[in-house]
PDB file of C-alpha atoms in Angstrom:
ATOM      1  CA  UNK A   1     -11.832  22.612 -10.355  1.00  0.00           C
ATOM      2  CA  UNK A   2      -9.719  21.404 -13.154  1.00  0.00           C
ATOM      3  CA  UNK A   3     -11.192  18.844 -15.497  1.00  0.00           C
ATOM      4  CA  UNK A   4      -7.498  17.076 -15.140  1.00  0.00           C
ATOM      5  CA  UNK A   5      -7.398  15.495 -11.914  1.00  0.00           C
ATOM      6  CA  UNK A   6      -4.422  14.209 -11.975  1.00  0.00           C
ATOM      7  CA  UNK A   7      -0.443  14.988 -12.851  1.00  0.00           C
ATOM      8  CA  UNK A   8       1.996  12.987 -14.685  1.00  0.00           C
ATOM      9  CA  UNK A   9       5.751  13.119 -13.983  1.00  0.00           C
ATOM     10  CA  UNK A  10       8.976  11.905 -15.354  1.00  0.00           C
ATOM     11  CA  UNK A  11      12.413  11.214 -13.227  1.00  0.00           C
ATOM     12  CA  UNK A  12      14.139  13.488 -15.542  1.00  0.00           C
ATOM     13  CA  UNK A  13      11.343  15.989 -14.668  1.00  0.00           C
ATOM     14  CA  UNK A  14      10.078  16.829 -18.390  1.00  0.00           C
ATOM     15  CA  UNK A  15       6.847  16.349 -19.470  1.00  0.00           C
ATOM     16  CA  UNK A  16       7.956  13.311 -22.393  1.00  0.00           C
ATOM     17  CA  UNK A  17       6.494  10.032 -21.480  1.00  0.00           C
ATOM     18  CA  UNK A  18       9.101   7.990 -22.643  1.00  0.00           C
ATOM     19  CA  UNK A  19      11.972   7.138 -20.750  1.00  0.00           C
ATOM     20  CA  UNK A  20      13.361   4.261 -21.724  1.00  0.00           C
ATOM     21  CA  UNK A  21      16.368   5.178 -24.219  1.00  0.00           C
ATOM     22  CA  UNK A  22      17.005   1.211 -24.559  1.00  0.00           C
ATOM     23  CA  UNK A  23      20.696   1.069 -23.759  1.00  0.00           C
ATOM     24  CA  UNK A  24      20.326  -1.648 -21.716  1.00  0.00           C
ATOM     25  CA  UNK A  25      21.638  -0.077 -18.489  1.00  0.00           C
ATOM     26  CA  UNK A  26      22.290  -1.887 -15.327  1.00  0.00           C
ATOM     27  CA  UNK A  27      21.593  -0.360 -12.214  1.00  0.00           C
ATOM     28  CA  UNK A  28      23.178  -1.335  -9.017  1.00  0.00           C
ATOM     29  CA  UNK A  29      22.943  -5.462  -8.311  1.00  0.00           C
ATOM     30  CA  UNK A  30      24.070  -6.327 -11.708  1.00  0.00           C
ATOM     31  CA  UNK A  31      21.340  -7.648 -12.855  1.00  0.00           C
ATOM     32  CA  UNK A  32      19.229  -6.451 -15.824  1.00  0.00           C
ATOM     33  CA  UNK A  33      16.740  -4.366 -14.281  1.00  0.00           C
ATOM     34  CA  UNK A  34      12.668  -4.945 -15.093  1.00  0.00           C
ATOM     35  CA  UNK A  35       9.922  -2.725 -15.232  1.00  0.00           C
ATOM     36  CA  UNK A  36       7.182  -2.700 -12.318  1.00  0.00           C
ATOM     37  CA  UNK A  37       4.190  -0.196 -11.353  1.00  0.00           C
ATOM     38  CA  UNK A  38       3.232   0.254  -7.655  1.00  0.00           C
ATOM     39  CA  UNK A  39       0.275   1.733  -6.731  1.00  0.00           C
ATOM     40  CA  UNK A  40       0.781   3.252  -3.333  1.00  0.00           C
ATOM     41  CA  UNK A  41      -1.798   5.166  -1.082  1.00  0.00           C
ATOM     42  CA  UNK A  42      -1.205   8.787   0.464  1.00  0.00           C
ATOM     43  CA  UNK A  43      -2.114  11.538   2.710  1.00  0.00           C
ATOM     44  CA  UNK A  44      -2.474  15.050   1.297  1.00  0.00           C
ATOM     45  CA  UNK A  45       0.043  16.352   2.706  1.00  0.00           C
ATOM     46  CA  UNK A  46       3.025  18.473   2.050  1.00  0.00           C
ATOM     47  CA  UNK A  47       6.360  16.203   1.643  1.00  0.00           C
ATOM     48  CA  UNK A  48       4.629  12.732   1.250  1.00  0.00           C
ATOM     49  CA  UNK A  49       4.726  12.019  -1.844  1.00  0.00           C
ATOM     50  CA  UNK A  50       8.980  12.851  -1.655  1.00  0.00           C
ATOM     51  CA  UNK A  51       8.907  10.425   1.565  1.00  0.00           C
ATOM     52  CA  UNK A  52       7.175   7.674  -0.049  1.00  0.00           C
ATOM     53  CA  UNK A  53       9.588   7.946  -3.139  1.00  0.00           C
ATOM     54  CA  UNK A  54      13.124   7.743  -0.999  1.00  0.00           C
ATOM     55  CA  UNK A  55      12.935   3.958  -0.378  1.00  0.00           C
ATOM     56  CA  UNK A  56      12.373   3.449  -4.181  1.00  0.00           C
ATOM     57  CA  UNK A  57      16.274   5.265  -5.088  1.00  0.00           C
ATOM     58  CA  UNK A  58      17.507   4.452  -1.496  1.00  0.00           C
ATOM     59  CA  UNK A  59      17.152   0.560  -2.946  1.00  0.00           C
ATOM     60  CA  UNK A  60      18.350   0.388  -6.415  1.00  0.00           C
ATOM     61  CA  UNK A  61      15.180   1.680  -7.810  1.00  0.00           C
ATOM     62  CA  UNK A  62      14.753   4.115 -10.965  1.00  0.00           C
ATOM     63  CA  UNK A  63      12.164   5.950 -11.282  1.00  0.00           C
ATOM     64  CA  UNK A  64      10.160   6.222 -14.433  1.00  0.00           C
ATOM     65  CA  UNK A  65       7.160   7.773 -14.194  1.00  0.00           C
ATOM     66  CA  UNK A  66       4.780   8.934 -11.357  1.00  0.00           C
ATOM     67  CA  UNK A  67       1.097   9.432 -11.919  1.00  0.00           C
ATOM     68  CA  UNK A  68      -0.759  11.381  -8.956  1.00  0.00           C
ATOM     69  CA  UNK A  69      -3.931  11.322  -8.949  1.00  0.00           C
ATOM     70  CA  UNK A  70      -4.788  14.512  -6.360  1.00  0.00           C
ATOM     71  CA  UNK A  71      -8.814  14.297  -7.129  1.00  0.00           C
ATOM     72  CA  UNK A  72      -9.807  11.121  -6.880  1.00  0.00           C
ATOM     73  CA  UNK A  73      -9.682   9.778  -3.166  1.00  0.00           C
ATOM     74  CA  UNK A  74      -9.858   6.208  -2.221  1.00  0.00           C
ATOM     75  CA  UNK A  75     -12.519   4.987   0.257  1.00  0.00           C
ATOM     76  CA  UNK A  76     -10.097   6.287   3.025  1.00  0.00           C
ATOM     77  CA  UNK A  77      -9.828   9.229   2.238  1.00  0.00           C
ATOM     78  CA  UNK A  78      -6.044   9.385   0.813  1.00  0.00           C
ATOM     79  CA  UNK A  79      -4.798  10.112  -2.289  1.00  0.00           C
ATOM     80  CA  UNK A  80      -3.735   6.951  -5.276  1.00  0.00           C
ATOM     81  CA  UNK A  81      -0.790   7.149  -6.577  1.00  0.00           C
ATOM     82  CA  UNK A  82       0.834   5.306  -9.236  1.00  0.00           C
ATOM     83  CA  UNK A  83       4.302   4.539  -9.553  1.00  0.00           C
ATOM     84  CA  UNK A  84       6.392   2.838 -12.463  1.00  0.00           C
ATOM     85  CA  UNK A  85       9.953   1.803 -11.661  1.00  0.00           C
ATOM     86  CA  UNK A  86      12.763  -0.488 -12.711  1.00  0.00           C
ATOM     87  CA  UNK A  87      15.255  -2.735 -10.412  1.00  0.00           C
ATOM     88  CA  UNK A  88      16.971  -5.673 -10.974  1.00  0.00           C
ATOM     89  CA  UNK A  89      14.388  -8.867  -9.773  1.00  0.00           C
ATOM     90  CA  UNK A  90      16.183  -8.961  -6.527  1.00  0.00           C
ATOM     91  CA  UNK A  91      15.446  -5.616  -4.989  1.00  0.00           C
ATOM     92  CA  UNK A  92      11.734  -5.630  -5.655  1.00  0.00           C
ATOM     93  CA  UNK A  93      11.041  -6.863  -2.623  1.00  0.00           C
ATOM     94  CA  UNK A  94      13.101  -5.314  -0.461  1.00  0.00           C
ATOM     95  CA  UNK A  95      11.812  -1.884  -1.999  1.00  0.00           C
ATOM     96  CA  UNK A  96       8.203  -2.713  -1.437  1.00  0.00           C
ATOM     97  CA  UNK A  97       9.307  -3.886   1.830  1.00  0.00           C
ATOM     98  CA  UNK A  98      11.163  -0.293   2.519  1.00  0.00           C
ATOM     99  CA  UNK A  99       7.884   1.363   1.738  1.00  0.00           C
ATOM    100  CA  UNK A 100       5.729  -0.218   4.182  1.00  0.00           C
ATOM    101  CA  UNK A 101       8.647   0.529   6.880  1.00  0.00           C
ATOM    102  CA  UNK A 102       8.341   3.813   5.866  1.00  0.00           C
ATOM    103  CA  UNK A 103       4.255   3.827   7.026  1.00  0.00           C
ATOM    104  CA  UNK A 104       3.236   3.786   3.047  1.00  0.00           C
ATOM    105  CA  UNK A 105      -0.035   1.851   1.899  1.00  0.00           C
ATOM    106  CA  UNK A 106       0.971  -0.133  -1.191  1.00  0.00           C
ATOM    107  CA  UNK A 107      -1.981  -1.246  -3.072  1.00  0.00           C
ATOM    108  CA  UNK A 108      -0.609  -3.309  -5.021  1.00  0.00           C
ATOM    109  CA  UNK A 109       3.253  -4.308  -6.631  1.00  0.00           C
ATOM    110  CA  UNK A 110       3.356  -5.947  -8.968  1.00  0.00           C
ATOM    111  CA  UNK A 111       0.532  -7.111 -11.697  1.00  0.00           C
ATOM    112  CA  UNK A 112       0.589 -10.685  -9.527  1.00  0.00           C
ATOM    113  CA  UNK A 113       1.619  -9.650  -6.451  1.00  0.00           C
ATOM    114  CA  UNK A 114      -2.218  -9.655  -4.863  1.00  0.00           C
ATOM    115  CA  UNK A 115      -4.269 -12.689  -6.029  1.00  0.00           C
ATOM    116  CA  UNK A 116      -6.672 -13.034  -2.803  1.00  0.00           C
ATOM    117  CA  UNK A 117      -9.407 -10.497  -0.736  1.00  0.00           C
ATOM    118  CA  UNK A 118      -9.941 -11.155   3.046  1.00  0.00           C
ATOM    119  CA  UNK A 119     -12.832  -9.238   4.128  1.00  0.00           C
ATOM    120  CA  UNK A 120     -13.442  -9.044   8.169  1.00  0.00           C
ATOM    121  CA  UNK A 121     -14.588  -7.759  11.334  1.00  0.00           C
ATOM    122  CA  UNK A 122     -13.005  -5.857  13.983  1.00  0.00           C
ATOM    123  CA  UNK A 123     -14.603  -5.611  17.158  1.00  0.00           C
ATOM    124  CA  UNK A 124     -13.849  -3.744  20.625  1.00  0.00           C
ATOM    125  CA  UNK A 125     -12.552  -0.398  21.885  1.00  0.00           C
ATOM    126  CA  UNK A 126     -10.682   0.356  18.399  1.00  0.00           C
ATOM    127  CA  UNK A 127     -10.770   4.223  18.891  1.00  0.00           C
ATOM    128  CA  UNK A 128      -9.227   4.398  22.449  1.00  0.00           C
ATOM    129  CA  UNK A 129      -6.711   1.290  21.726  1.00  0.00           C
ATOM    130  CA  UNK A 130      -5.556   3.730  18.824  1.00  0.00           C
ATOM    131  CA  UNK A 131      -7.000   2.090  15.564  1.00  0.00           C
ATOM    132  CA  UNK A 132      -4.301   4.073  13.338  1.00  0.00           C
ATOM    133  CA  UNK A 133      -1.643   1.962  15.400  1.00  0.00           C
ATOM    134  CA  UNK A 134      -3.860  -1.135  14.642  1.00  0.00           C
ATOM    135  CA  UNK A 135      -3.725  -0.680  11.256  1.00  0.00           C
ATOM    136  CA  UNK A 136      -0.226   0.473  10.947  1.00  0.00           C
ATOM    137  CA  UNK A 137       1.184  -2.693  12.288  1.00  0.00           C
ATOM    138  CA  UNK A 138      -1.355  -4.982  10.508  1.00  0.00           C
ATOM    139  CA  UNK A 139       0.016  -3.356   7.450  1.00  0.00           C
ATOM    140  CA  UNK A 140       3.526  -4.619   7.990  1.00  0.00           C
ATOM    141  CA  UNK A 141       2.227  -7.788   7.535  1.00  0.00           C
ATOM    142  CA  UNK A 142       5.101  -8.869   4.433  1.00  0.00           C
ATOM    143  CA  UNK A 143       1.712 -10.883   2.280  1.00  0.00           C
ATOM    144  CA  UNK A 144      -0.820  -8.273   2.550  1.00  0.00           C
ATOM    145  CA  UNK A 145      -2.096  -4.825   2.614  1.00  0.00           C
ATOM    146  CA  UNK A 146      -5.126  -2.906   3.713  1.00  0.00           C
ATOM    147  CA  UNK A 147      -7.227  -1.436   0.988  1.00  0.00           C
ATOM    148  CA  UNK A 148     -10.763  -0.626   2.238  1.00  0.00           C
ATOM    149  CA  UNK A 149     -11.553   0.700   6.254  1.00  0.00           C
ATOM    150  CA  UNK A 150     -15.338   0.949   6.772  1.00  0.00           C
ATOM    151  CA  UNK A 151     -15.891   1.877  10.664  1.00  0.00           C
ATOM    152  CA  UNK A 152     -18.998   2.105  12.772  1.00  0.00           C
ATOM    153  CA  UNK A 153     -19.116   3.996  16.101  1.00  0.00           C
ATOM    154  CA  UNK A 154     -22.899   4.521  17.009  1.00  0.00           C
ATOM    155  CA  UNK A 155     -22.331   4.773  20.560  1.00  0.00           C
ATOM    156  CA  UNK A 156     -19.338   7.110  20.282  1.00  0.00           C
ATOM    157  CA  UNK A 157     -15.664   6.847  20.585  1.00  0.00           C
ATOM    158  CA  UNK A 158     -15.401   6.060  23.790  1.00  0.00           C
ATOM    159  CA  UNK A 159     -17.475   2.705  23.340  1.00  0.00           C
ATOM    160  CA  UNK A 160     -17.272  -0.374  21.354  1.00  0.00           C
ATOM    161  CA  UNK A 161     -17.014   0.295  17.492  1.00  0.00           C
ATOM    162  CA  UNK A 162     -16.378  -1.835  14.693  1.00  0.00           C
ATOM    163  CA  UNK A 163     -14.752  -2.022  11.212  1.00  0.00           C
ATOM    164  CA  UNK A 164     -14.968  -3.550   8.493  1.00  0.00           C
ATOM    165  CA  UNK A 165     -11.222  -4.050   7.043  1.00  0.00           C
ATOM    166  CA  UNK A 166     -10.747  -5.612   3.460  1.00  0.00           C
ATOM    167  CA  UNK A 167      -7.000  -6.781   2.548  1.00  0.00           C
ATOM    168  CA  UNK A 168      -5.495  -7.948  -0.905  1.00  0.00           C
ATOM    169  CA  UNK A 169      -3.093 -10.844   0.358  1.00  0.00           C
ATOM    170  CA  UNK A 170      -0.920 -12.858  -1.374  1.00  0.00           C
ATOM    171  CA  UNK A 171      -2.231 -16.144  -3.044  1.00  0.00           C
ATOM    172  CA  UNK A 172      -2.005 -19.005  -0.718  1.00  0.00           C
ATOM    173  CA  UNK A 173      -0.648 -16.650   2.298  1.00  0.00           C
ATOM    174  CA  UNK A 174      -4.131 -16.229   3.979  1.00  0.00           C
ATOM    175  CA  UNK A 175      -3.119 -18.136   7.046  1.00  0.00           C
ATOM    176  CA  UNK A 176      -0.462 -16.345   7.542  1.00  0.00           C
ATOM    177  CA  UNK A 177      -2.222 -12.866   6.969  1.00  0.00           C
ATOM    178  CA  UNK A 178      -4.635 -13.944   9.570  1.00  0.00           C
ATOM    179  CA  UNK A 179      -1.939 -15.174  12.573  1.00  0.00           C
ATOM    180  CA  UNK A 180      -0.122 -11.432  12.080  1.00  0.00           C
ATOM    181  CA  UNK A 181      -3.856  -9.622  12.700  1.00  0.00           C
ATOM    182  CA  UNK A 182      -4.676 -12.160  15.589  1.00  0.00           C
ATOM    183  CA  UNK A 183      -1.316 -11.707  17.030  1.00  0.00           C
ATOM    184  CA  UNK A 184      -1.924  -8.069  16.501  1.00  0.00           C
ATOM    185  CA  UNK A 185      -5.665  -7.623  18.186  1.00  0.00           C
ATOM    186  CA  UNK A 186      -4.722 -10.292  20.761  1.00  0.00           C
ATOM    187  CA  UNK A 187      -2.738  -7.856  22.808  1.00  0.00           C
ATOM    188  CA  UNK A 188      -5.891  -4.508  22.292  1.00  0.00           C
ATOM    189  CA  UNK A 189      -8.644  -6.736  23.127  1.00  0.00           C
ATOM    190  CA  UNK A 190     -10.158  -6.803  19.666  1.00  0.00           C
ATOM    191  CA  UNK A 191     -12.508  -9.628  18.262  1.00  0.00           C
ATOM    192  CA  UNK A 192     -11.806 -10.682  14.805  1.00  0.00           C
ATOM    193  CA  UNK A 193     -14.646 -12.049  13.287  1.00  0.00           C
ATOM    194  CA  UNK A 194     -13.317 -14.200  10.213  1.00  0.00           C
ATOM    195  CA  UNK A 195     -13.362 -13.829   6.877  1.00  0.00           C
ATOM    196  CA  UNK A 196     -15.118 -13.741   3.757  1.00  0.00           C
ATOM    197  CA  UNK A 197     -11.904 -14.926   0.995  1.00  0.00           C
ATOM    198  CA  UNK A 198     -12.612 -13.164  -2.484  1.00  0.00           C
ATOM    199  CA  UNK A 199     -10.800 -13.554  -5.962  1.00  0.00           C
ATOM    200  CA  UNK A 200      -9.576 -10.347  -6.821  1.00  0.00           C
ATOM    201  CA  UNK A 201     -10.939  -9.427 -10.122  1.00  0.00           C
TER     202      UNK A 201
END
């Protein structure tokens, strides 16, 4: 109802954008930490946003700033939310790593992290093989993440459906990205038809 869709917050919880005093501080690795921004997907629902935020400090993460973004969907339905952070080089990784252990769609980390689009097929029993499961471990896939699910059941559930997936992988990773989601469909009996490979824009 609001014309502001969306809510800014702060880690020290006030409603002052900046953040950065400059000291210089260190957090835990001893390196000096550097700004990133991850934009994460979620479901509205109570406690998730908290959830998807515990990897971040549980790794030598501080927060910055956290913009939430509760009326604009994406395509699947879930809420975008974008998170700014610092960490020493070294623990990047193993955060954005953390969240996707934690079932959390990251978007995108990083302004480079993403530099290809795979768009594909899936085709078979994808409702009664559990297509949440299928997506949930094609997600863990370290070079890639799902950002678009378009699925078509005109038969019903209990028939053969498809869906169209679209990924942002990792520049040069493709390969690789396509071996996890074979290895992955191999054992539900679901066809992949292959790709389409996009530049992001």
């Amino acid at each position: 109802m609001s014309e502001n869709a969306s809510d800014t917050f702060d880690s020290n919880g006030g409603g002052d954008s900046e953040v950065d005093d400059g000291d210089g501080t260190e957090t835990d690795g001893g390196e000096h930490p550097q700004a990133h921004t991850i934009r994460l997907e979620l479901v509205d629902e109570p406690g998730q946003l908290l959830a998807a935020l515990s990897p971040i400090s549980e790794n030598g993460g501080n927060l910055l700033s956290i913009f939430h973004e509760r009326g604009n969907l994406t395509p699947r339905g879930r809420i975008p939310v974008e998170v700014d952070l610092e960490c020493p080089p070294d623990r990047f990784e193993t955060i954005v790593t953390a969240l996707r252990d934690n079932g959390v769609n990251v978007i995108q980390a990083g302004a480079e992290r993403y530099g290809e689009e795979l768009t594909l097929l899936l085709v078979g029993h994808l409702i009664d093989t559990d297509l949440s499961d299928t997506l949930q471990r094609i997600q863990r896939c370290a070079d890639a993440t799902v950002t678009d699910l378009s699925l078509s059941a005109p038969e019903g559930t209990d028939d053969v459906s498809s869906a169209r997936l679209r990924l942002a992988a990792r520049t040069g990773k493709t390969e690789r990205v396509l071996d996890a989601i074979r290895e992955v469909t191999d054992g539900k009996d679901i066809h992949v038809v292959e790709p389409l490979t996009e530049v992001s824009a």
